[in-house]
Short mmCIF file of C-alpha atoms in Angstrom, two decimals:
data_model
loop_
_atom_site.label_atom_id
_atom_site.label_comp_id
_atom_site.label_asym_id
_atom_site.label_seq_id
_atom_site.Cartn_x
_atom_site.Cartn_y
_atom_site.Cartn_z
CA UNK A 1 123.80 91.41 128.00
CA UNK A 2 126.27 94.30 127.97
CA UNK A 3 124.37 97.37 126.77
CA UNK A 4 127.54 99.36 126.00
CA UNK A 5 128.97 96.58 123.81
CA UNK A 6 125.70 96.25 121.92
CA UNK A 7 125.52 100.02 121.45
CA UNK A 8 129.11 100.18 120.16
CA UNK A 9 128.51 97.39 117.65
CA UNK A 10 125.24 98.91 116.42
CA UNK A 11 127.03 102.26 115.98
CA UNK A 12 129.42 100.51 113.59
CA UNK A 13 126.46 99.18 111.59
CA UNK A 14 124.15 102.18 111.37
CA UNK A 15 125.86 105.17 113.06
CA UNK A 16 125.02 106.73 116.40
CA UNK A 17 122.57 109.18 114.80
CA UNK A 18 120.19 106.25 114.24
CA UNK A 19 120.36 104.87 117.80
CA UNK A 20 118.57 105.88 121.02
CA UNK A 21 119.40 104.47 124.48
CA UNK A 22 116.88 104.01 127.35
CA UNK A 23 114.31 105.56 125.07
CA UNK A 24 110.75 106.02 126.47
CA UNK A 25 108.44 104.04 124.20
CA UNK A 26 105.65 106.56 124.86
CA UNK A 27 107.54 108.69 122.30
CA UNK A 28 107.01 105.98 119.69
CA UNK A 29 103.41 104.82 120.16
CA UNK A 30 100.13 106.51 119.23
CA UNK A 31 98.84 105.58 122.73
CA UNK A 32 101.60 107.86 124.16
CA UNK A 33 102.28 105.10 126.70
CA UNK A 34 105.24 102.82 127.38
CA UNK A 35 108.35 102.36 129.49
CA UNK A 36 111.92 102.58 128.14
CA UNK A 37 113.52 100.46 125.43
CA UNK A 38 117.11 99.51 126.26
CA UNK A 39 118.20 100.44 122.73
CA UNK A 40 116.10 101.65 119.79
CA UNK A 41 117.48 101.66 116.24
CA UNK A 42 116.06 103.19 113.05
CA UNK A 43 117.71 101.58 110.00
CA UNK A 44 117.64 103.46 106.67
CA UNK A 45 118.19 100.67 104.12
CA UNK A 46 117.80 96.91 103.75
CA UNK A 47 121.52 96.25 104.09
CA UNK A 48 121.61 97.95 107.52
CA UNK A 49 118.53 95.99 108.53
CA UNK A 50 120.08 92.72 107.39
CA UNK A 51 123.32 93.43 109.32
CA UNK A 52 121.44 94.44 112.48
CA UNK A 53 119.37 91.24 112.44
CA UNK A 54 122.45 89.11 111.72
CA UNK A 55 124.27 90.62 114.72
CA UNK A 56 121.26 90.42 117.07
CA UNK A 57 120.66 86.75 116.24
CA UNK A 58 124.33 85.77 116.39
CA UNK A 59 124.59 87.25 119.90
CA UNK A 60 121.09 85.99 120.94
CA UNK A 61 120.03 89.52 121.89
CA UNK A 62 116.28 89.89 122.51
CA UNK A 63 114.65 92.18 119.96
CA UNK A 64 111.32 93.65 118.97
CA UNK A 65 110.35 94.85 115.52
CA UNK A 66 107.94 97.78 115.09
CA UNK A 67 106.57 100.28 112.59
CA UNK A 68 105.29 103.63 113.81
CA UNK A 69 103.60 102.20 116.92
CA UNK A 70 100.00 102.88 115.93
CA UNK A 71 98.73 99.43 116.95
CA UNK A 72 100.95 98.97 119.97
CA UNK A 73 100.65 99.07 123.75
CA UNK A 74 104.03 98.88 125.49
CA UNK A 75 103.88 97.84 129.16
CA UNK A 76 105.17 100.22 131.80
CA UNK A 77 108.43 98.32 132.37
CA UNK A 78 109.48 98.89 128.77
CA UNK A 79 111.31 96.55 126.38
CA UNK A 80 114.57 94.76 127.02
CA UNK A 81 117.14 94.31 124.27
CA UNK A 82 116.89 96.10 120.93
CA UNK A 83 113.82 97.68 119.36
CA UNK A 84 114.14 97.88 115.57
CA UNK A 85 111.88 100.66 114.31
CA UNK A 86 111.11 100.57 110.60
CA UNK A 87 109.31 103.84 110.00
CA UNK A 88 110.16 107.37 108.83
CA UNK A 89 113.81 106.54 108.03
CA UNK A 90 112.68 103.76 105.70
CA UNK A 91 109.98 105.33 103.53
CA UNK A 92 111.03 105.71 99.89
CA UNK A 93 108.63 104.86 97.05
CA UNK A 94 108.42 104.97 93.25
CA UNK A 95 105.56 104.71 90.76
CA UNK A 96 106.16 102.98 87.44
CA UNK A 97 103.03 102.69 85.32
CA UNK A 98 100.53 100.69 87.40
CA UNK A 99 103.15 99.24 89.81
CA UNK A 100 103.83 101.18 93.00
CA UNK A 101 106.99 100.08 94.81
CA UNK A 102 107.42 101.31 98.39
CA UNK A 103 109.64 100.66 101.40
CA UNK A 104 107.82 99.18 104.37
CA UNK A 105 108.31 102.17 106.70
CA UNK A 106 106.16 104.58 104.68
CA UNK A 107 102.90 105.66 106.32
CA UNK A 108 99.78 104.38 104.57
CA UNK A 109 98.28 107.88 104.67
CA UNK A 110 101.36 109.34 102.91
CA UNK A 111 101.42 106.59 100.29
CA UNK A 112 97.68 106.95 99.65
CA UNK A 113 98.11 110.68 98.96
CA UNK A 114 100.87 110.07 96.40
CA UNK A 115 98.92 107.28 94.73
CA UNK A 116 95.84 109.51 94.46
CA UNK A 117 97.91 112.39 93.03
CA UNK A 118 99.12 110.03 90.30
CA UNK A 119 95.50 109.04 89.55
CA UNK A 120 95.63 105.38 90.58
CA UNK A 121 92.53 103.91 92.21
CA UNK A 122 91.95 101.03 94.63
CA UNK A 123 94.07 102.22 97.54
CA UNK A 124 91.59 104.73 98.95
CA UNK A 125 90.49 102.37 101.75
CA UNK A 126 94.01 102.54 103.27
CA UNK A 127 94.20 106.35 103.42
CA UNK A 128 93.00 106.57 107.01
CA UNK A 129 94.51 103.40 108.43
CA UNK A 130 97.14 104.55 110.93
CA UNK A 131 100.49 102.88 110.60
CA UNK A 132 103.13 101.83 108.12
CA UNK A 133 102.91 99.75 104.97
CA UNK A 134 104.93 96.95 106.62
CA UNK A 135 102.57 96.75 109.58
CA UNK A 136 99.58 96.77 107.22
CA UNK A 137 101.03 93.85 105.27
CA UNK A 138 101.77 91.88 108.45
CA UNK A 139 98.15 92.08 109.61
CA UNK A 140 96.47 92.39 106.19
CA UNK A 141 94.99 95.69 107.36
CA UNK A 142 91.64 96.71 105.95
CA UNK A 143 88.87 99.29 106.18
CA UNK A 144 85.71 100.32 104.35
CA UNK A 145 85.52 97.16 102.25
CA UNK A 146 89.17 96.95 101.16
CA UNK A 147 92.15 94.94 102.41
CA UNK A 148 95.86 94.92 101.60
CA UNK A 149 95.53 91.50 99.92
CA UNK A 150 93.34 93.16 97.25
CA UNK A 151 96.17 95.40 95.99
CA UNK A 152 99.45 93.59 96.76
CA UNK A 153 101.40 92.15 93.85
CA UNK A 154 104.45 90.94 95.81
CA UNK A 155 106.34 91.50 99.05
CA UNK A 156 110.12 91.52 99.57
CA UNK A 157 111.01 90.15 103.00
CA UNK A 158 113.96 89.22 105.19
CA UNK A 159 113.40 85.71 106.52
CA UNK A 160 114.62 84.03 109.70
CA UNK A 161 117.58 82.55 107.81
CA UNK A 162 118.79 86.05 106.92
CA UNK A 163 117.84 85.71 103.24
CA UNK A 164 116.01 88.38 101.24
CA UNK A 165 113.22 86.83 99.18
CA UNK A 166 110.26 88.13 97.16
CA UNK A 167 106.90 86.48 97.79
CA UNK A 168 103.81 86.65 95.58
CA UNK A 169 100.37 87.65 96.87
CA UNK A 170 99.38 83.95 97.05
CA UNK A 171 102.54 83.00 98.96
CA UNK A 172 101.79 85.69 101.57
CA UNK A 173 98.83 83.64 102.91
CA UNK A 174 96.72 86.71 103.69
CA UNK A 175 93.82 86.09 106.09
CA UNK A 176 91.68 88.17 108.41
CA UNK A 177 94.21 90.43 110.17
CA UNK A 178 97.03 88.00 109.54
CA UNK A 179 99.59 86.89 106.95
CA UNK A 180 102.70 84.77 106.49
CA UNK A 181 104.68 87.60 108.11
CA UNK A 182 103.34 86.63 111.54
CA UNK A 183 103.55 82.87 111.00
CA UNK A 184 107.15 82.88 109.74
CA UNK A 185 108.38 85.98 111.66
CA UNK A 186 109.34 87.71 108.42
CA UNK A 187 110.51 91.32 108.16
CA UNK A 188 108.77 93.26 105.40
CA UNK A 189 111.29 95.32 103.41
CA UNK A 190 109.44 96.47 100.32
CA UNK A 191 106.01 96.05 98.76
CA UNK A 192 104.81 96.14 95.16
CA UNK A 193 101.19 97.22 94.69
CA UNK A 194 99.28 96.72 91.46
CA UNK A 195 96.62 99.39 90.80
CA UNK A 196 94.54 100.64 87.90
CA UNK A 197 94.39 104.17 86.51
CA UNK A 198 91.38 106.15 87.68
CA UNK A 199 89.84 109.58 87.53
CA UNK A 200 91.41 112.04 90.01
CA UNK A 201 88.11 113.71 90.93
CA UNK A 202 86.47 110.33 91.64
CA UNK A 203 89.44 109.22 93.77
CA UNK A 204 89.48 112.53 95.67
CA UNK A 205 85.73 112.29 96.34
CA UNK A 206 86.19 108.81 97.85
CA UNK A 207 89.11 110.03 100.00
CA UNK A 208 87.12 113.05 101.20
CA UNK A 209 84.11 110.88 101.99
CA UNK A 210 86.22 108.41 104.01
CA UNK A 211 87.89 111.31 105.86
CA UNK A 212 84.48 112.66 106.92
CA UNK A 213 83.38 109.18 108.07
CA UNK A 214 86.51 108.72 110.15
CA UNK A 215 86.62 112.18 111.74
CA UNK A 216 82.94 112.10 112.70
CA UNK A 217 82.91 108.54 114.02
CA UNK A 218 86.38 107.95 115.48
CA UNK A 219 88.22 109.67 118.38
CA UNK A 220 91.16 110.79 116.25
CA UNK A 221 92.00 113.75 118.51
CA UNK A 222 93.06 111.62 121.52
CA UNK A 223 95.81 109.00 121.96
CA UNK A 224 94.71 105.44 121.16
CA UNK A 225 95.82 102.44 119.12
CA UNK A 226 92.84 102.48 116.78
CA UNK A 227 90.29 99.67 117.10
CA UNK A 228 91.14 97.88 120.32
CA UNK A 229 89.42 94.58 119.46
CA UNK A 230 89.12 92.36 116.40
CA UNK A 231 85.66 91.99 114.94
CA UNK A 232 84.04 88.84 116.40
CA UNK A 233 82.35 86.73 113.74
CA UNK A 234 78.78 87.91 113.22
CA UNK A 235 79.14 90.94 115.50
CA UNK A 236 80.75 94.38 115.81
CA UNK A 237 83.00 94.88 118.83
CA UNK A 238 82.00 98.53 119.27
CA UNK A 239 78.28 97.71 119.31
CA UNK A 240 78.73 94.87 121.80
CA UNK A 241 80.68 97.19 124.10
CA UNK A 242 78.13 99.98 123.78
CA UNK A 243 75.21 97.56 124.32
CA UNK A 244 76.97 96.39 127.48
CA UNK A 245 76.64 99.91 128.86
CA UNK A 246 80.36 100.64 128.67
CA UNK A 247 80.45 103.68 126.37
CA UNK A 248 82.49 106.41 128.08
CA UNK A 249 83.42 104.20 131.05
CA UNK A 250 86.70 105.31 132.62
CA UNK A 251 89.28 103.47 134.72
CA UNK A 252 91.97 105.85 135.99
CA UNK A 253 93.60 107.27 132.83
CA UNK A 254 91.98 104.74 130.45
CA UNK A 255 88.55 105.24 128.92
CA UNK A 256 86.13 103.67 126.46
CA UNK A 257 85.69 106.43 123.90
CA UNK A 258 82.30 108.12 124.05
CA UNK A 259 82.61 108.71 120.30
CA UNK A 260 83.23 105.08 119.27
CA UNK A 261 83.00 102.27 121.84
CA UNK A 262 85.46 100.11 119.88
CA UNK A 263 88.29 102.46 120.89
CA UNK A 264 90.00 102.43 124.29
CA UNK A 265 91.73 105.79 124.67
CA UNK A 266 94.39 107.39 126.84
CA UNK A 267 92.15 110.02 128.44
CA UNK A 268 95.11 111.64 130.18
CA UNK A 269 98.10 110.20 132.01
CA UNK A 270 97.07 106.57 131.45
CA UNK A 271 99.57 103.81 132.20
CA UNK A 272 99.71 100.57 130.24
CA UNK A 273 98.33 98.89 133.35
CA UNK A 274 95.26 101.16 133.26
CA UNK A 275 94.61 100.27 129.61
CA UNK A 276 95.07 96.53 130.21
CA UNK A 277 92.75 96.53 133.24
CA UNK A 278 90.06 98.32 131.24
CA UNK A 279 90.49 95.88 128.33
CA UNK A 280 90.00 92.92 130.71
CA UNK A 281 86.94 94.59 132.26
CA UNK A 282 85.41 95.13 128.81
CA UNK A 283 86.08 91.53 127.76
CA UNK A 284 84.52 90.11 130.94
CA UNK A 285 81.48 92.40 130.78
CA UNK A 286 80.76 91.63 127.12
CA UNK A 287 81.20 87.90 127.68
CA UNK A 288 78.93 87.89 130.76
CA UNK A 289 76.21 89.75 128.86
CA UNK A 290 76.42 88.27 125.35
CA UNK A 291 78.64 85.16 125.69
CA UNK A 292 80.87 86.61 122.95
CA UNK A 293 84.64 86.54 123.40
CA UNK A 294 86.52 89.68 122.36
CA UNK A 295 90.15 89.39 121.26
CA UNK A 296 92.56 92.33 121.18
CA UNK A 297 93.61 93.78 117.86
CA UNK A 298 96.11 96.00 119.67
CA UNK A 299 99.49 94.29 120.23
CA UNK A 300 100.67 94.28 123.87
CA UNK A 301 104.43 93.94 124.45
CA UNK A 302 107.13 94.62 127.04
CA UNK A 303 107.58 94.05 130.75
CA UNK A 304 105.27 95.01 133.64
#
């Protein structure tokens, strides 16, 4: 793999202003952790994205697709090949009656604010979920009783054959923290949400209430990737961890939050290795005590 050749070709497709070389992934993850990506690109429209993917696949270049890195732990060796970041450069939206159409790189928090301003209800649950709309669709993100599947009308995707297709809610096969995006390795381009008109004061009250719940119960002031573990059936990961005596436990730069045990945080200078060792320690301790297996919700990628 000749990095210079790849860089030159990608410059032709999206311009050098949208390309970074040997870019530390700690600059692109909410954990503030991660070694360098060989090349990182930030496409601005679906045509650029289509051309990038066509080139990468034709040349068999390894690639990794990401949003704004809020659910991501990149190992200390970084990522080989090309990282395609669909985030702030890909965040346009429009509201037409009760249909909200948005590009996949928009932050859920930003979209929720605009939806609320226009007096549409039903999207309040997503206001505090960190991450982009595309990432939320991929994992059917949810919080406080709502999930993406409840509000999605259709999703425009780029499939593995390089075709752009629009899939209905039913075709998306939404499940608990999963969707067709993961199964078929689809790239989410644009999402249509269907919402009902509501009362602005009522919507604002819900948003304010959820903000208070999050800020008082979650360690939002320190680097993390949100909830570290999926919810095991019949249990809550945070409670299992706390009941195992692990609240506040620290391993080098990694720590179980003393505000919410379901969050592993970067307490200062943590490496990916520190985080992974603490995750394994938590899993073993919880299993030994309760015979319940915890599975990571955070996505771990890259080389050691």
